[in-house]
Short mmCIF file of C-alpha atoms in Angstrom, two decimals:
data_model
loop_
_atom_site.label_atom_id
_atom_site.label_comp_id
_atom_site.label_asym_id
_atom_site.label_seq_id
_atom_site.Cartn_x
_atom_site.Cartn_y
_atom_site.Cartn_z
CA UNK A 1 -14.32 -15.25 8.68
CA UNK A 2 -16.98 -12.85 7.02
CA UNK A 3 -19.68 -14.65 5.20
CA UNK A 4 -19.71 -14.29 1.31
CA UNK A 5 -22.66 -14.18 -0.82
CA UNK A 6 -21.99 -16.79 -3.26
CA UNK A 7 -22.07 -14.91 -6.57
CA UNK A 8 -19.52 -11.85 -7.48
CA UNK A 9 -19.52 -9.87 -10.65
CA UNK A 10 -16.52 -9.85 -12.06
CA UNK A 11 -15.01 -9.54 -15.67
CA UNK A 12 -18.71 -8.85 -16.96
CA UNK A 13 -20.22 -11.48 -16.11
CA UNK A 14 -21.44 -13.64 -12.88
CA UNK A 15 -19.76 -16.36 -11.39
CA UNK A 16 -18.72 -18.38 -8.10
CA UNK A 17 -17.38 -15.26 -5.60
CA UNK A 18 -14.58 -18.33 -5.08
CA UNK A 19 -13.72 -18.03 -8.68
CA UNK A 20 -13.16 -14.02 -8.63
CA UNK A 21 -9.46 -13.60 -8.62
CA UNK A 22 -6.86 -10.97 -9.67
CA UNK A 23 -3.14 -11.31 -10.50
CA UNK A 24 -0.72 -10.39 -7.77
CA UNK A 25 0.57 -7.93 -11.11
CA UNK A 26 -2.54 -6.19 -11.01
CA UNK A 27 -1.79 -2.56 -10.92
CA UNK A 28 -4.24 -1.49 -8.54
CA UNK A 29 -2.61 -4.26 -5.75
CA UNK A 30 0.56 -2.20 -5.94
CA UNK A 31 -0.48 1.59 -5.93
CA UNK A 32 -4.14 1.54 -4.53
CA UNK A 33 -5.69 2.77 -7.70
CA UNK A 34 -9.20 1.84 -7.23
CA UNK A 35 -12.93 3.17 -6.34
CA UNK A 36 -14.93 1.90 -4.16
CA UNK A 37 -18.73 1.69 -3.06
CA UNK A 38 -20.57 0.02 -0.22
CA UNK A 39 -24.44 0.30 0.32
CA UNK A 40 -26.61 -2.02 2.76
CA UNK A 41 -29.28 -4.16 1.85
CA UNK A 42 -31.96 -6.11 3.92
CA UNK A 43 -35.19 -8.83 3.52
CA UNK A 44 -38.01 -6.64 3.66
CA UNK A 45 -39.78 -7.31 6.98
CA UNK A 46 -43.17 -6.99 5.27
CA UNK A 47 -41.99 -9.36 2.26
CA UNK A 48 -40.02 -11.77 2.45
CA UNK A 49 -39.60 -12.09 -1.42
CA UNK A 50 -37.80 -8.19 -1.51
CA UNK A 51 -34.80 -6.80 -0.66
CA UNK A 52 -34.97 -3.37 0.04
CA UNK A 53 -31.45 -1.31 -0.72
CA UNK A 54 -30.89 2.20 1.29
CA UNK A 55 -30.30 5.00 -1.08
CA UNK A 56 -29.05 2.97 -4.04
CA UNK A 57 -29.08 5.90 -6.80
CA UNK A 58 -26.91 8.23 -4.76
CA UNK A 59 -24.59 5.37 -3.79
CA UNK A 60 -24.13 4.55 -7.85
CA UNK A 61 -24.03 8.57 -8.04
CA UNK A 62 -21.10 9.01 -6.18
CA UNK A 63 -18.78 5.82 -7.19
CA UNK A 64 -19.15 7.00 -11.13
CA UNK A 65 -17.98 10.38 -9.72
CA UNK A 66 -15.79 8.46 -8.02
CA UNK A 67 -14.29 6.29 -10.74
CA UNK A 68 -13.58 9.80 -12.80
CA UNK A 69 -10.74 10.40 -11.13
CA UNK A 70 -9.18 7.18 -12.71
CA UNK A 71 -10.23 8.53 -16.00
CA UNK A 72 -12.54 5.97 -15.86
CA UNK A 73 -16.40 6.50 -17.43
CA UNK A 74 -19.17 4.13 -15.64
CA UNK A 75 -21.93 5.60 -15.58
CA UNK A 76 -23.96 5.60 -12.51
CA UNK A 77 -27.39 3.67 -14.18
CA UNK A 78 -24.98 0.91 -15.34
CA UNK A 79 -23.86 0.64 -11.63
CA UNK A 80 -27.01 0.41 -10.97
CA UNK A 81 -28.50 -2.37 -12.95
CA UNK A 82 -25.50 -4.50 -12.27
CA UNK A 83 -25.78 -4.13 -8.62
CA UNK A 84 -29.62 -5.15 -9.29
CA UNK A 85 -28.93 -8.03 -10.81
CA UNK A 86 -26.07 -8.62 -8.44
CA UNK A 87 -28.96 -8.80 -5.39
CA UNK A 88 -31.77 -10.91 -7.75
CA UNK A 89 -28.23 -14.00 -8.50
CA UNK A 90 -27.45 -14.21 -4.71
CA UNK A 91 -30.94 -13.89 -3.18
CA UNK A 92 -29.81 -12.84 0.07
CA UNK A 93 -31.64 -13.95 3.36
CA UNK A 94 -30.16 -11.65 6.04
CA UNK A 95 -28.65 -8.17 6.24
CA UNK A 96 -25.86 -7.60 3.90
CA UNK A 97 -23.13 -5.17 2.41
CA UNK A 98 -22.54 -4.73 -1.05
CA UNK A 99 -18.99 -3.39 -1.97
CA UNK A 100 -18.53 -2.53 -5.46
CA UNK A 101 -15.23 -1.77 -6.82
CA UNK A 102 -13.19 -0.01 -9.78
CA UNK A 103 -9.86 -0.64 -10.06
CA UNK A 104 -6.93 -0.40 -12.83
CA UNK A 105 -6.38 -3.84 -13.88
CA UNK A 106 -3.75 -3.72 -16.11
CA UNK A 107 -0.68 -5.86 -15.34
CA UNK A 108 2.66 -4.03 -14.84
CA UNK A 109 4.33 -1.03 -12.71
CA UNK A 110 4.47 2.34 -12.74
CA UNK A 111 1.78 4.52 -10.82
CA UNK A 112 -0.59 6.27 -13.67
CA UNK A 113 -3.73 6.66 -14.85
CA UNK A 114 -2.59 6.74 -18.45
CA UNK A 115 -2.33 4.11 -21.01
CA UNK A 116 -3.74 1.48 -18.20
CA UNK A 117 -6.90 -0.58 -18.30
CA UNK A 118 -9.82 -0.50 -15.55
CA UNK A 119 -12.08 -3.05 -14.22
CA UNK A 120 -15.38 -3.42 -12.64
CA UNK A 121 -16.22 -5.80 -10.00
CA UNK A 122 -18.95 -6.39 -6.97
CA UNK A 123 -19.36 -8.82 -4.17
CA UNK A 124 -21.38 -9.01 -0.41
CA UNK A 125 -21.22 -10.38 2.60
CA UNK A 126 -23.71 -10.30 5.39
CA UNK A 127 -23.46 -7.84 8.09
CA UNK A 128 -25.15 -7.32 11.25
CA UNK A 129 -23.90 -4.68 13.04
CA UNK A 130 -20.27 -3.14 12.40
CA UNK A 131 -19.45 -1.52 15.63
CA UNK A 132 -21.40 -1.81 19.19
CA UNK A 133 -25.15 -0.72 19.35
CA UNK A 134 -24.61 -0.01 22.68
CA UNK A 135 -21.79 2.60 21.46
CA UNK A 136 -17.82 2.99 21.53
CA UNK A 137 -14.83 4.93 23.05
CA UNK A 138 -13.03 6.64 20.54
CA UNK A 139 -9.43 8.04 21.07
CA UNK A 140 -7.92 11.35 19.15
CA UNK A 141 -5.46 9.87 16.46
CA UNK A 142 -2.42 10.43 15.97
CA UNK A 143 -2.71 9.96 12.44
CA UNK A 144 -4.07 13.04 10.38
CA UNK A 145 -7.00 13.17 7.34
CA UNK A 146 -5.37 13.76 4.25
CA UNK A 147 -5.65 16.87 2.39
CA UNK A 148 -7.99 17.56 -0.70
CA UNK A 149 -5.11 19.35 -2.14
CA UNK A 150 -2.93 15.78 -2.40
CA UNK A 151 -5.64 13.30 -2.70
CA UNK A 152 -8.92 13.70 -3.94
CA UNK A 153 -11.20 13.20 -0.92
CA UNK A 154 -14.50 13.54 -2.48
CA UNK A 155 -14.00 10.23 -3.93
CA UNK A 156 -13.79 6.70 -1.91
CA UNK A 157 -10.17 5.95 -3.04
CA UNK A 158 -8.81 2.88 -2.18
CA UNK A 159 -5.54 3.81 -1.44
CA UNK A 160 -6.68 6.51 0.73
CA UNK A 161 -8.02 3.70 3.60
CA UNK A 162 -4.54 3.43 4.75
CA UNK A 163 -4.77 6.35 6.69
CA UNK A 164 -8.08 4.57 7.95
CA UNK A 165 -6.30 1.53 8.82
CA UNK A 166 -3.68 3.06 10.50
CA UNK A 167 -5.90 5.49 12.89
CA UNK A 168 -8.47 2.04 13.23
CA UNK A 169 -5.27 0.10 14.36
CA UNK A 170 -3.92 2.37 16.99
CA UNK A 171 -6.90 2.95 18.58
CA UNK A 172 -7.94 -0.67 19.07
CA UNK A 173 -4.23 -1.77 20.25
CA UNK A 174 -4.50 1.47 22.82
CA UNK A 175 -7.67 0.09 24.44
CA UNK A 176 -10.33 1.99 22.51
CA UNK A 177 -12.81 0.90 19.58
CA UNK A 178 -12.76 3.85 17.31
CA UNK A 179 -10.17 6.79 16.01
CA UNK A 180 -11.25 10.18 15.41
CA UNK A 181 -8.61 11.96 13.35
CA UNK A 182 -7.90 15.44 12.91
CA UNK A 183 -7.49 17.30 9.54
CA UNK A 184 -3.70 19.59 9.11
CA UNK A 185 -5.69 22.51 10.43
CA UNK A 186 -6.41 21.00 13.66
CA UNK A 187 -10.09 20.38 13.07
CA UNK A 188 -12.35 17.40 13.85
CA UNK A 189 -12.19 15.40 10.33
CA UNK A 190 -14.01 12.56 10.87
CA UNK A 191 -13.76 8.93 12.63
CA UNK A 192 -11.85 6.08 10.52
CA UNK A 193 -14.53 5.01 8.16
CA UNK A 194 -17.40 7.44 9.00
CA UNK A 195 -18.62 11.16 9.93
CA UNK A 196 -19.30 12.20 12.79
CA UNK A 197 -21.87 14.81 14.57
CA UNK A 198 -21.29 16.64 18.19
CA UNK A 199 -24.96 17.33 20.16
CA UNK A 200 -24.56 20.52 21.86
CA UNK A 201 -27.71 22.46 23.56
CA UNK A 202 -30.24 20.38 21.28
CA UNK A 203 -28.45 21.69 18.03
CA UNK A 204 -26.07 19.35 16.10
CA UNK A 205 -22.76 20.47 14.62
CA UNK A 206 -20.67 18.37 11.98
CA UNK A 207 -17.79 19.11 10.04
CA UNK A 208 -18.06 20.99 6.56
CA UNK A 209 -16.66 19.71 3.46
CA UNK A 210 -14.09 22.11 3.50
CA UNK A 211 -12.61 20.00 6.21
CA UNK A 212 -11.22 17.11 4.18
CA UNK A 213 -14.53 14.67 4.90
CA UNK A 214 -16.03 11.97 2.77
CA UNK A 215 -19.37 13.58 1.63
CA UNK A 216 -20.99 10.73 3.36
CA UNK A 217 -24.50 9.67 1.92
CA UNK A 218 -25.31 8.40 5.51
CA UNK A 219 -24.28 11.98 6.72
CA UNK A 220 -26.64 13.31 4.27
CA UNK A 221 -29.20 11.68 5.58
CA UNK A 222 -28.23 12.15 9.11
CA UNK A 223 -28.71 15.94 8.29
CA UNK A 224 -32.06 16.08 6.61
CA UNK A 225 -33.88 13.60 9.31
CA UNK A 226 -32.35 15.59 11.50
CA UNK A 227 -33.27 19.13 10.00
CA UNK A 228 -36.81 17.50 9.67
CA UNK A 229 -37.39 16.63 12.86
CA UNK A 230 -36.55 19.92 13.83
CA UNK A 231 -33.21 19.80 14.89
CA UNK A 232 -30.65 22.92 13.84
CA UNK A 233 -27.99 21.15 12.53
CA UNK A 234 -24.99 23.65 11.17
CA UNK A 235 -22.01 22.62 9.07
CA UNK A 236 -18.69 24.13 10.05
CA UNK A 237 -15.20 23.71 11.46
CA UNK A 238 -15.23 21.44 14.63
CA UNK A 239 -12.51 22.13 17.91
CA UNK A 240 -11.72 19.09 19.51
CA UNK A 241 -12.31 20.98 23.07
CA UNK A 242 -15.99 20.70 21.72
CA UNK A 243 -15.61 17.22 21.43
CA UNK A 244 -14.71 16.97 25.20
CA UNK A 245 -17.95 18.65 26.65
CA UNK A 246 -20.54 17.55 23.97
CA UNK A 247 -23.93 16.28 24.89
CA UNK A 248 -23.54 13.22 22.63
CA UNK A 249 -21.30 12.41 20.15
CA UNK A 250 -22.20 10.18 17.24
CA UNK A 251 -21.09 8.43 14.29
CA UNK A 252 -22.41 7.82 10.93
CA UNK A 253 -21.71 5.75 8.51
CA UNK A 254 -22.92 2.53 5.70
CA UNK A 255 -21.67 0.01 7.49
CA UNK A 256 -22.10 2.05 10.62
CA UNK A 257 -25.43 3.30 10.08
CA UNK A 258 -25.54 5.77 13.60
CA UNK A 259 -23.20 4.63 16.58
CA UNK A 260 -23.11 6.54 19.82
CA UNK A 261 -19.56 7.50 21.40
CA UNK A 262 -19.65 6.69 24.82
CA UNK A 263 -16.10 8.27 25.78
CA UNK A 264 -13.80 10.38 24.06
CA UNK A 265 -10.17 9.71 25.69
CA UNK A 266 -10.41 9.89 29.21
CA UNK A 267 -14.18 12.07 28.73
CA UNK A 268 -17.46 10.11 29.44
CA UNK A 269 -20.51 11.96 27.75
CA UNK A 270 -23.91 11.49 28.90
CA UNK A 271 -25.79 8.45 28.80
CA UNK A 272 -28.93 10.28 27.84
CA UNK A 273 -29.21 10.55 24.18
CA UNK A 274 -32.25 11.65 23.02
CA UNK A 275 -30.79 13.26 19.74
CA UNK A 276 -28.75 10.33 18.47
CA UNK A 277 -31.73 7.78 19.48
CA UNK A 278 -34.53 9.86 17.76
CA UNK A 279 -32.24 10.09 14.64
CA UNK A 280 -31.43 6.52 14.71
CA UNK A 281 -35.25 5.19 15.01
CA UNK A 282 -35.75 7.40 12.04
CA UNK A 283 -33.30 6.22 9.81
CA UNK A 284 -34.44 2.34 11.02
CA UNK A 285 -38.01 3.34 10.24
CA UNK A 286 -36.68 4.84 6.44
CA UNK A 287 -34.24 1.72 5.87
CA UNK A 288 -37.33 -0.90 6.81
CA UNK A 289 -39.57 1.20 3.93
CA UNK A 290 -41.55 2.38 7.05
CA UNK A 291 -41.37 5.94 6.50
CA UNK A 292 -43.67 7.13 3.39
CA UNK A 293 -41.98 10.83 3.60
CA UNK A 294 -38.33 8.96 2.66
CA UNK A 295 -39.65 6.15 -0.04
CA UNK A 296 -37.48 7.99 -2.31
CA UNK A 297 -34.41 6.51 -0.66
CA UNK A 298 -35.41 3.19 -0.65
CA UNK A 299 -34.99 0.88 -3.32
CA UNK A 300 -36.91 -2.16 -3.90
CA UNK A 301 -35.97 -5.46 -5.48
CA UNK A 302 -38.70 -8.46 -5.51
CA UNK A 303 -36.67 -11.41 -5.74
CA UNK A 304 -37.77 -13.36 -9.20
CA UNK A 305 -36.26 -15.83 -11.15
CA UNK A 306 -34.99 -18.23 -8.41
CA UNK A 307 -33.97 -20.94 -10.68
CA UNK A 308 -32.11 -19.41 -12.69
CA UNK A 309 -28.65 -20.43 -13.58
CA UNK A 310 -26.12 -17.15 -13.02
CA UNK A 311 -23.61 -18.41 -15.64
CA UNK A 312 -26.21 -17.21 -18.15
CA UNK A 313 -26.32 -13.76 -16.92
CA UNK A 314 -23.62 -11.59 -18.58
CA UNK A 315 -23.84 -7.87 -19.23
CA UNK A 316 -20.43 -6.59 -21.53
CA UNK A 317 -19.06 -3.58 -20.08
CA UNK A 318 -16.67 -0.98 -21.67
CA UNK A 319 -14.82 0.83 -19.03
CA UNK A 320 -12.25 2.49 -20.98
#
């Protein structure tokens, strides 16, 4: 059972995450119509009375992007100061996720994005590590990334994850701990939830957007640590022969942060990983607000107000 924070946003205002509930009408439910967001958060290690969030403007960017393809308008600072006061209500004490979420809310049927309300809504849990430290084995899916040209992949839609789910499913039951699916051109996509980077002769190599990715704000990062540290790091289609004889294979990702393949099918790649480990302890230095070069990407939050009662803590929101 994951571990809640205690207070959600939901229906513009705060209240008891127990108390956040949606109809089993709710349009969204039936025909995955929804956004969604997810950005980490941790207790400053310096200050115990912060919370520093990892690249909170881009993450707040990209879900009012996002939410535009439900003909929804949010716009990204509103995100932003809800998610803000979201952190200061629960005053978390560990590592944490924050997913926020815009969905159609209307009650009903028919699929549309017509003549149908939307709805805004956050909540967190604390999380450690999502997959291994020590790495994973990944299989090749049998399942296929969608298309751009059917579903708008440049957006984190909802009922896209199915595809996710399905290729995260597989592999587990088959013996494995990740997927890595394919795109209809036969390309290296990405894994089920996050990008994904091949080492080859000191140079990195990651799939473009043109082949059906998320435009991952980890990846992002991934690629300009990388880039300054020195690292060529080139953006293209990916064979999955290259997959097969890499130096080291990683993946990136929010909750994943960077995870090291171990084994791709029946393939074990190198235990020396100088590339994925000199990324990594980069992005933990940035994340901790260790790194003056990247202070841009962190976002601080001191922690005031502790008595406060959340019931009095309403911001109105017009999403339609």
């Amino acid at each position: 059972m994951d571990s809640f924070l205690p207070i959600a946003y939901f229906q513009n205002q705060f209240l008891p995450f127990t108390d956040a509930k949606i109809s089993i009408a709710t349009h969204a439910l039936h025909y995955g119509t929804g956004v969604l967001g997810g950005l980490r958060g941790i207790p400053d290690p310096e200050n115990g009375d912060r919370i520093l969030l990892f690249r909170l403007d881009r993450h707040c960017q990209r879900l009012s992007q996002s939410a535009s393809f439900l003909h929804c308008d949010i716009p990204a600072d509103k995100i932003q100061q809800i998610i803000i006061d979201f952190v200061k209500k629960n005053q978390p004490q560990k590592s944490f996720y924050i997913r926020p979420f815009i969905y159609t809310s209307s009650l009903g049927i028919a699929p549309r994005l017509h003549n149908v309300e939307t709805d805004f809504f956050v909540y967190g849990l604390e999380l450690s590590d999502y997959l291994p430290k020590e790495g994973v084995n990944c299989r090749i899916s049998s399942w296929y990334r969608q298309e751009d040209r059917s579903l708008p992949l440049r957006g984190k839609i909802s009922g896209a994850y199915i595809t996710s789910a399905l290729a995260k499913t597989e592999a587990v039951e088959s013996g494995f701990d990740e997927a890595i699916m394919m795109n209809s051109q036969g390309k290296v996509s990405e894994a089920s939830g996050m990008n994904i980077f091949v080492a080859r002769n000191g140079k990195l190599v990651t799939p473009g957007f043109e082949q059906d990715i998320l435009e991952g704000i980890t990846r992002d990062s991934a690629i300009t640590i990388a880039r300054d540290l020195g690292i060529e790091v080139t953006e293209r289609p990916v064979d999955k022969s290259e997959l097969l004889i890499a130096d080291e294979i990683f993946l990136c990702g929010t909750a994943a942060k960077i995870t090291p393949v171990n084994r791709v099918e029946n393939y074990q790649l190198p235990k020396n990983r100088p590339i994925t480990e000199k990324i990594l302890d980069k992005l933990t230095g940035i994340i901790e607000n260790r790194d003056s070069k990247y202070k841009e990407w962190v976002f601080p939050i001191n922690l005031e107000n502790r008595d406060s009662k959340y019931k009095e803590w309403v911001f109105p929101i017009n999403l339609n």
